[in-house]
Amino acid sequence: MTSLPHTGGLPQVSLVDVASYLPGAPIGTEYFTQFSRSDRMAKNVMFRSPKSRHHVARDETAVDMVEQAVAPLRERHGEDAISDIDVLITHTQLPDNPVLGCGSEVARRLGIRPSFVYDVHNSGCAAFVHMMAIARMVLQSTPARTALIAATQNCAGPVFTQSEIRKLAHAPVPGDGCGVGLLRKDDSAPILDIECRTYPEFAGDMEFSTNGARRYWEPGEGQGCVSFNESKVTKVLARGNRLVPEVAFAVCDRIGVRGSEVDTFVTNQPNRLFLRNWHDALELPPERHPDTFDSCGNMFAAGIPVTLDTENRAGRLPNGSLVLMAGFAHAGDFAGAAAVRWGAAR
């Protein structure tokens, strides 16, 4: 058997391919403007609306979305590439069942029997990078050879179109979508480095409340939604502007490149201000920092893989190019970055 390439004594792991799924037809901002009310938060740059976004249907589950996103991988790599998955890792923004994740059901739907199934509920908008790190660790330390990671954002339709929530300034910002990645223990598209950082001091600055004393699982009135107050929004802006470049530069330093040498910089897609500030920090032109915000909104954890897939399908990721992914989660309690030599051996 041919020996596997090693990095620092460990087998090399590649991000072989990505694919994505966007539910339904695009929904214009006019859907929300008919319900909007006067709100000081509407003037905040954090909540400037995209032109359109996608919403999941009421009966569409996270498992449905992952199955749709995986379909192109199955077509491109063959049935065996999916049926032989050893590691399955999922992140779902709004679990369909609050007691358990969707990993086992995804495995059943895809007809696979992985040795390792993990449902990751932290790391938010940077979950794709986090799942890459976990998958790489498992592949490098066990006989497992392939992994599938899936990031599903499915709360825009169910949560942000509620009769009271849709009036709020930030309701038009989120969009739904799902992105998946196929990882393999080889050097075809090597993961060069990953940086993951947890900031527990910022935990709790983003809340999920019913605008009252009722817990979300208790009976009563009040519609649940993620919320910030204005003072916390200011802090989140400052943190996001700092955290994403910090983890991105940490990866660049270790692989021996400058930020300006990155071919494609793919981040989560929270708003236009962050996107501009992040590529400015790396001294990159906007065309090297893909932007799906105006067409898809803030897709949280799905933002990185959906944007990466969009660039790949458009032919804007040449083989051998350096792709850097980075994002931060929630109010700044997690940030991560990963560098990949895209399709190096294709």
Tab-separated table of C-alpha atoms in Angstrom:
chain	number	residue	atom	x	y	z
A	1	MET	CA	0.000	0.000	0.000
A	2	THR	CA	1.296	3.473	-0.881
A	3	SER	CA	2.247	5.412	2.217
A	4	LEU	CA	0.262	8.548	2.937
A	5	PRO	CA	1.937	11.955	2.850
A	6	HIS	CA	2.653	13.334	6.305
A	7	THR	CA	2.757	16.796	7.792
A	8	GLY	CA	4.583	16.951	11.098
A	9	GLY	CA	4.427	13.175	11.314
A	10	LEU	CA	0.651	13.054	10.724
A	11	PRO	CA	-1.187	11.944	7.573
A	12	GLN	CA	-2.212	14.727	5.200
A	13	VAL	CA	-5.938	15.530	4.994
A	14	SER	CA	-7.599	17.287	2.061
A	15	LEU	CA	-10.804	19.246	1.543
A	16	VAL	CA	-11.606	17.408	-1.656
A	17	ASP	CA	-14.801	19.213	-2.644
A	18	VAL	CA	-17.714	21.342	-1.442
A	19	ALA	CA	-21.351	21.589	-2.470
A	20	SER	CA	-24.382	23.531	-1.339
A	21	TYR	CA	-28.134	23.934	-1.421
A	22	LEU	CA	-30.341	27.036	-1.272
A	23	PRO	CA	-34.026	26.405	-0.533
A	24	GLY	CA	-36.878	27.927	-2.520
A	25	ALA	CA	-36.945	31.026	-4.684
A	26	PRO	CA	-35.135	34.220	-3.608
A	27	ILE	CA	-37.212	36.461	-1.331
A	28	GLY	CA	-36.870	40.207	-1.798
A	29	THR	CA	-36.516	42.717	1.015
A	30	GLU	CA	-39.943	44.132	0.193
A	31	TYR	CA	-41.428	41.171	2.044
A	32	PHE	CA	-40.077	42.678	5.270
A	33	THR	CA	-40.505	46.370	4.501
A	34	GLN	CA	-44.288	45.982	4.428
A	35	PHE	CA	-44.156	44.968	8.100
A	36	SER	CA	-41.256	47.097	9.359
A	37	ARG	CA	-41.668	49.550	12.181
A	38	SER	CA	-39.597	52.494	13.362
A	39	ASP	CA	-36.570	51.102	15.145
A	40	ARG	CA	-33.298	52.767	16.071
A	41	MET	CA	-31.453	49.537	15.358
A	42	ALA	CA	-32.381	49.843	11.680
A	43	LYS	CA	-29.726	52.546	11.341
A	44	ASN	CA	-26.985	50.267	12.654
A	45	VAL	CA	-24.572	48.958	10.028
A	46	MET	CA	-24.928	45.474	11.528
A	47	PHE	CA	-28.475	45.240	10.184
A	48	ARG	CA	-28.347	46.729	6.671
A	49	SER	CA	-30.467	44.412	4.560
A	50	PRO	CA	-29.286	42.248	1.666
A	51	LYS	CA	-31.223	42.473	-1.595
A	52	SER	CA	-32.558	38.932	-1.273
A	53	ARG	CA	-32.335	35.730	0.737
A	54	HIS	CA	-33.743	32.178	0.754
A	55	HIS	CA	-36.128	30.696	3.332
A	56	VAL	CA	-36.741	27.041	4.130
A	57	ALA	CA	-40.269	25.760	3.691
A	58	ARG	CA	-42.233	24.988	6.829
A	59	ASP	CA	-41.959	21.215	6.372
A	60	GLU	CA	-38.349	21.223	5.131
A	61	THR	CA	-35.982	19.711	7.700
A	62	ALA	CA	-32.252	20.079	8.256
A	63	VAL	CA	-31.860	16.496	7.035
A	64	ASP	CA	-33.695	17.383	3.816
A	65	MET	CA	-31.278	20.273	3.276
A	66	VAL	CA	-28.162	18.180	3.872
A	67	GLU	CA	-29.444	15.512	1.476
A	68	GLN	CA	-29.960	18.144	-1.227
A	69	ALA	CA	-26.516	19.654	-0.624
A	70	VAL	CA	-24.779	16.259	-0.814
A	71	ALA	CA	-26.393	15.344	-4.153
A	72	PRO	CA	-23.778	17.175	-6.307
A	73	LEU	CA	-20.969	15.436	-4.404
A	74	ARG	CA	-22.580	12.095	-5.167
A	75	GLU	CA	-22.831	13.019	-8.849
A	76	ARG	CA	-19.242	14.239	-9.117
A	77	HIS	CA	-17.472	11.590	-7.032
A	78	GLY	CA	-19.719	8.562	-7.385
A	79	GLU	CA	-21.855	6.565	-5.021
A	80	ASP	CA	-18.899	4.867	-3.346
A	81	ALA	CA	-17.403	8.195	-2.241
A	82	ILE	CA	-20.521	8.863	-0.165
A	83	SER	CA	-21.400	5.343	0.949
A	84	ASP	CA	-17.884	4.851	2.339
A	85	ILE	CA	-17.939	7.940	4.610
A	86	ASP	CA	-16.215	7.110	7.922
A	87	VAL	CA	-16.823	10.390	9.775
A	88	LEU	CA	-19.995	12.495	9.713
A	89	ILE	CA	-20.111	15.888	11.448
A	90	THR	CA	-23.110	18.220	11.340
A	91	HIS	CA	-23.943	21.690	12.604
A	92	THR	CA	-27.585	22.821	12.556
A	93	GLN	CA	-28.608	26.352	13.479
A	94	LEU	CA	-32.147	25.362	14.514
A	95	PRO	CA	-32.373	21.659	15.434
A	96	ASP	CA	-35.643	20.086	14.331
A	97	ASN	CA	-35.561	17.992	17.493
A	98	PRO	CA	-34.236	19.988	20.485
A	99	VAL	CA	-33.139	16.816	22.265
A	100	LEU	CA	-30.768	15.483	19.609
A	101	GLY	CA	-28.855	16.501	16.526
A	102	CYS	CA	-29.534	15.327	12.998
A	103	GLY	CA	-26.351	13.308	12.411
A	104	SER	CA	-27.841	9.845	12.773
A	105	GLU	CA	-30.838	10.726	10.622
A	106	VAL	CA	-28.541	12.212	7.973
A	107	ALA	CA	-26.596	8.940	7.963
A	108	ARG	CA	-29.812	6.963	7.542
A	109	ARG	CA	-31.041	9.209	4.737
A	110	LEU	CA	-27.711	9.032	2.890
A	111	GLY	CA	-27.482	5.272	3.365
A	112	ILE	CA	-24.135	5.423	5.166
A	113	ARG	CA	-22.827	3.877	8.374
A	114	PRO	CA	-20.018	6.097	9.704
A	115	SER	CA	-17.799	4.974	12.556
A	116	PHE	CA	-17.920	8.493	14.002
A	117	VAL	CA	-20.993	10.764	14.091
A	118	TYR	CA	-20.807	14.163	15.781
A	119	ASP	CA	-23.414	16.933	16.049
A	120	VAL	CA	-21.601	20.197	16.777
A	121	HIS	CA	-23.777	22.893	18.289
A	122	ASN	CA	-21.203	25.577	19.057
A	123	SER	CA	-18.862	27.634	16.844
A	124	GLY	CA	-21.761	29.310	14.982
A	125	CYS	CA	-20.730	31.148	11.836
A	126	ALA	CA	-17.262	29.553	11.975
A	127	ALA	CA	-18.619	26.008	12.373
A	128	PHE	CA	-17.400	24.859	8.950
A	129	VAL	CA	-13.799	25.587	9.962
A	130	HIS	CA	-14.407	23.988	13.366
A	131	MET	CA	-15.802	20.840	11.750
A	132	MET	CA	-12.808	20.717	9.389
A	133	ALA	CA	-10.539	20.751	12.442
A	134	ILE	CA	-12.460	17.951	14.154
A	135	ALA	CA	-12.629	15.849	10.989
A	136	ARG	CA	-8.916	16.282	10.323
A	137	MET	CA	-8.088	15.259	13.902
A	138	VAL	CA	-10.184	12.090	13.612
A	139	LEU	CA	-8.769	11.185	10.200
A	140	GLN	CA	-5.200	11.724	11.370
A	141	SER	CA	-5.575	9.727	14.574
A	142	THR	CA	-7.722	6.753	13.490
A	143	PRO	CA	-7.992	4.358	10.519
A	144	ALA	CA	-10.869	6.487	9.161
A	145	ARG	CA	-10.171	7.782	5.643
A	146	THR	CA	-13.122	9.985	4.614
A	147	ALA	CA	-15.325	12.568	6.299
A	148	LEU	CA	-18.434	14.541	5.426
A	149	ILE	CA	-19.133	17.833	7.196
A	150	ALA	CA	-22.443	19.694	6.871
A	151	ALA	CA	-23.375	23.217	8.007
A	152	THR	CA	-27.096	24.003	7.914
A	153	GLN	CA	-28.659	27.416	8.481
A	154	ASN	CA	-32.420	26.981	8.723
A	155	CYS	CA	-33.746	29.627	11.114
A	156	ALA	CA	-34.382	32.544	8.728
A	157	GLY	CA	-37.732	31.246	7.493
A	158	PRO	CA	-39.079	29.747	10.741
A	159	VAL	CA	-37.869	32.420	13.169
A	160	PHE	CA	-37.482	35.715	11.327
A	161	THR	CA	-40.846	35.640	9.571
A	162	GLN	CA	-42.870	35.318	12.788
A	163	SER	CA	-45.564	37.990	12.967
A	164	GLU	CA	-43.716	40.127	15.540
A	165	ILE	CA	-40.126	39.243	14.665
A	166	ARG	CA	-40.483	40.177	10.982
A	167	LYS	CA	-41.059	43.790	12.047
A	168	LEU	CA	-37.616	44.088	13.614
A	169	ALA	CA	-34.677	45.784	11.919
A	170	HIS	CA	-32.541	42.660	11.788
A	171	ALA	CA	-35.259	40.320	10.460
A	172	PRO	CA	-34.334	40.771	6.742
A	173	VAL	CA	-30.643	39.972	7.294
A	174	PRO	CA	-30.573	36.141	7.742
A	175	GLY	CA	-31.032	33.692	4.895
A	176	ASP	CA	-31.229	29.912	4.843
A	177	GLY	CA	-28.887	27.474	3.134
A	178	CYS	CA	-26.704	24.406	3.584
A	179	GLY	CA	-23.087	23.750	2.670
A	180	VAL	CA	-21.176	20.467	2.833
A	181	GLY	CA	-17.548	19.450	2.521
A	182	LEU	CA	-15.904	16.145	1.571
A	183	LEU	CA	-12.587	15.432	3.310
A	184	ARG	CA	-10.195	12.617	2.519
A	185	LYS	CA	-6.917	11.328	3.918
A	186	ASP	CA	-4.710	12.226	0.944
A	187	ASP	CA	-2.870	15.202	-0.573
A	188	SER	CA	-5.235	16.077	-3.438
A	189	ALA	CA	-6.269	19.426	-1.879
A	190	PRO	CA	-4.301	19.608	1.355
A	191	ILE	CA	-5.457	21.466	4.441
A	192	LEU	CA	-2.337	23.491	5.186
A	193	ASP	CA	-3.285	24.765	8.623
A	194	ILE	CA	-6.251	25.418	10.918
A	195	GLU	CA	-6.609	27.833	13.815
A	196	CYS	CA	-9.531	27.587	16.269
A	197	ARG	CA	-9.907	29.905	19.258
A	198	THR	CA	-12.537	30.027	21.989
A	199	TYR	CA	-13.293	33.256	23.889
A	200	PRO	CA	-15.471	32.298	26.872
A	201	GLU	CA	-15.418	35.865	28.162
A	202	PHE	CA	-17.788	36.794	25.319
A	203	ALA	CA	-20.239	33.956	25.891
A	204	GLY	CA	-23.752	35.110	26.729
A	205	ASP	CA	-23.586	38.425	24.887
A	206	MET	CA	-25.987	37.049	22.288
A	207	GLU	CA	-29.324	35.939	23.695
A	208	PHE	CA	-32.285	33.890	22.571
A	209	SER	CA	-35.377	35.197	24.293
A	210	THR	CA	-39.150	35.464	23.954
A	211	ASN	CA	-39.078	39.164	24.889
A	212	GLY	CA	-40.320	38.281	28.359
A	213	ALA	CA	-39.769	35.981	31.321
A	214	ARG	CA	-41.006	32.837	29.546
A	215	ARG	CA	-38.409	30.225	28.678
A	216	TYR	CA	-38.670	29.139	25.053
A	217	TRP	CA	-39.909	25.662	26.012
A	218	GLU	CA	-42.603	26.930	28.399
A	219	PRO	CA	-46.195	27.534	27.254
A	220	GLY	CA	-47.338	31.131	26.848
A	221	GLU	CA	-47.072	34.180	24.636
A	222	GLY	CA	-43.964	35.664	23.091
A	223	GLN	CA	-42.002	34.832	19.940
A	224	GLY	CA	-38.464	33.540	20.310
A	225	CYS	CA	-35.588	35.286	18.559
A	226	VAL	CA	-31.884	36.045	18.803
A	227	SER	CA	-31.379	39.488	20.266
A	228	PHE	CA	-28.706	42.097	20.994
A	229	ASN	CA	-28.997	45.442	22.709
A	230	GLU	CA	-27.277	48.427	21.129
A	231	SER	CA	-24.316	48.473	23.500
A	232	LYS	CA	-23.590	44.827	22.729
A	233	VAL	CA	-23.896	45.413	18.990
A	234	THR	CA	-21.110	47.990	19.228
A	235	LYS	CA	-18.933	45.483	21.074
A	236	VAL	CA	-19.655	42.731	18.543
A	237	LEU	CA	-18.636	45.021	15.685
A	238	ALA	CA	-15.316	45.737	17.368
A	239	ARG	CA	-14.708	42.062	18.135
A	240	GLY	CA	-15.573	40.848	14.654
A	241	ASN	CA	-13.312	43.420	13.038
A	242	ARG	CA	-10.461	42.119	15.198
A	243	LEU	CA	-11.047	38.362	15.591
A	244	VAL	CA	-11.317	37.302	11.951
A	245	PRO	CA	-8.085	38.999	10.813
A	246	GLU	CA	-6.316	37.665	13.941
A	247	VAL	CA	-7.078	34.004	13.189
A	248	ALA	CA	-6.487	34.551	9.465
A	249	PHE	CA	-3.048	36.059	10.094
A	250	ALA	CA	-2.198	33.266	12.548
A	251	VAL	CA	-2.725	30.717	9.763
A	252	CYS	CA	-0.869	32.841	7.204
A	253	ASP	CA	2.116	33.216	9.513
A	254	ARG	CA	2.414	29.466	10.045
A	255	ILE	CA	2.209	28.594	6.357
A	256	GLY	CA	4.626	31.390	5.457
A	257	VAL	CA	2.494	33.763	3.380
A	258	ARG	CA	1.290	37.330	3.713
A	259	GLY	CA	-2.434	38.074	3.809
A	260	SER	CA	-2.107	39.869	0.482
A	261	GLU	CA	-0.812	36.657	-1.123
A	262	VAL	CA	-4.042	34.736	-0.494
A	263	ASP	CA	-5.797	33.936	-3.785
A	264	THR	CA	-9.329	33.606	-2.368
A	265	PHE	CA	-10.479	34.699	1.092
A	266	VAL	CA	-13.797	33.119	2.083
A	267	THR	CA	-15.499	34.297	5.260
A	268	ASN	CA	-18.892	34.115	6.872
A	269	GLN	CA	-21.210	36.754	5.430
A	270	PRO	CA	-22.700	38.796	8.310
A	271	ASN	CA	-22.909	42.252	6.700
A	272	ARG	CA	-21.216	44.536	4.185
A	273	LEU	CA	-19.157	46.402	6.784
A	274	PHE	CA	-17.431	43.301	8.106
A	275	LEU	CA	-16.731	42.069	4.588
A	276	ARG	CA	-15.082	45.352	3.630
A	277	ASN	CA	-13.067	45.633	6.832
A	278	TRP	CA	-11.831	42.052	6.641
A	279	HIS	CA	-10.413	42.209	3.134
A	280	ASP	CA	-8.954	45.625	3.889
A	281	ALA	CA	-7.186	44.143	6.928
A	282	LEU	CA	-5.584	41.469	4.745
A	283	GLU	CA	-4.801	44.052	2.038
A	284	LEU	CA	-6.853	42.120	-0.481
A	285	PRO	CA	-8.920	43.576	-3.332
A	286	PRO	CA	-12.671	42.923	-3.045
A	287	GLU	CA	-12.629	40.518	-6.004
A	288	ARG	CA	-10.480	38.098	-3.987
A	289	HIS	CA	-12.988	38.132	-1.113
A	290	PRO	CA	-16.222	36.600	-2.505
A	291	ASP	CA	-19.476	38.162	-1.364
A	292	THR	CA	-22.789	36.272	-1.339
A	293	PHE	CA	-24.422	38.579	1.204
A	294	ASP	CA	-26.641	40.480	-1.232
A	295	SER	CA	-28.034	37.335	-2.834
A	296	CYS	CA	-28.211	35.060	0.223
A	297	GLY	CA	-28.060	37.239	3.337
A	298	ASN	CA	-26.304	36.126	6.483
A	299	MET	CA	-26.309	32.321	6.308
A	300	PHE	CA	-24.404	31.927	9.580
A	301	ALA	CA	-22.481	28.606	9.527
A	302	ALA	CA	-23.510	27.872	5.931
A	303	GLY	CA	-22.006	31.149	4.693
A	304	ILE	CA	-18.454	29.842	4.235
A	305	PRO	CA	-19.220	26.580	2.385
A	306	VAL	CA	-22.007	28.084	0.251
A	307	THR	CA	-19.762	30.976	-0.792
A	308	LEU	CA	-16.858	28.605	-1.461
A	309	ASP	CA	-19.100	26.393	-3.589
A	310	THR	CA	-20.409	29.435	-5.471
A	311	GLU	CA	-16.849	30.422	-6.384
A	312	ASN	CA	-15.916	26.888	-7.343
A	313	ARG	CA	-18.930	26.415	-9.625
A	314	ALA	CA	-18.178	29.758	-11.265
A	315	GLY	CA	-14.665	28.541	-12.111
A	316	ARG	CA	-12.961	31.135	-9.949
A	317	LEU	CA	-10.893	28.656	-7.860
A	318	PRO	CA	-7.974	27.516	-10.032
A	319	ASN	CA	-6.280	24.281	-9.068
A	320	GLY	CA	-3.325	25.001	-6.830
A	321	SER	CA	-4.677	28.335	-5.604
A	322	LEU	CA	-4.479	29.268	-1.936
A	323	VAL	CA	-7.909	29.449	-0.298
A	324	LEU	CA	-8.183	30.938	3.191
A	325	MET	CA	-11.426	30.516	5.160
A	326	ALA	CA	-12.194	32.482	8.324
A	327	GLY	CA	-15.127	33.471	10.511
A	328	PHE	CA	-16.302	34.287	13.993
A	329	ALA	CA	-19.319	33.072	15.937
A	330	HIS	CA	-22.195	34.643	17.836
A	331	ALA	CA	-20.980	37.678	19.800
A	332	GLY	CA	-17.347	36.607	19.451
A	333	ASP	CA	-17.072	33.488	21.617
A	334	PHE	CA	-15.350	31.523	18.835
A	335	ALA	CA	-13.221	32.267	15.774
A	336	GLY	CA	-11.489	30.024	13.291
A	337	ALA	CA	-9.481	30.030	10.070
A	338	ALA	CA	-8.226	27.343	7.687
A	339	ALA	CA	-5.988	27.372	4.623
A	340	VAL	CA	-6.368	24.896	1.752
A	341	ARG	CA	-4.300	24.408	-1.410
A	342	TRP	CA	-7.312	24.033	-3.659
A	343	GLY	CA	-7.293	20.968	-5.911
A	344	ALA	CA	-3.506	20.820	-5.831
A	345	ALA	CA	-3.269	17.347	-7.334
A	346	ARG	CA	-6.265	17.449	-9.663
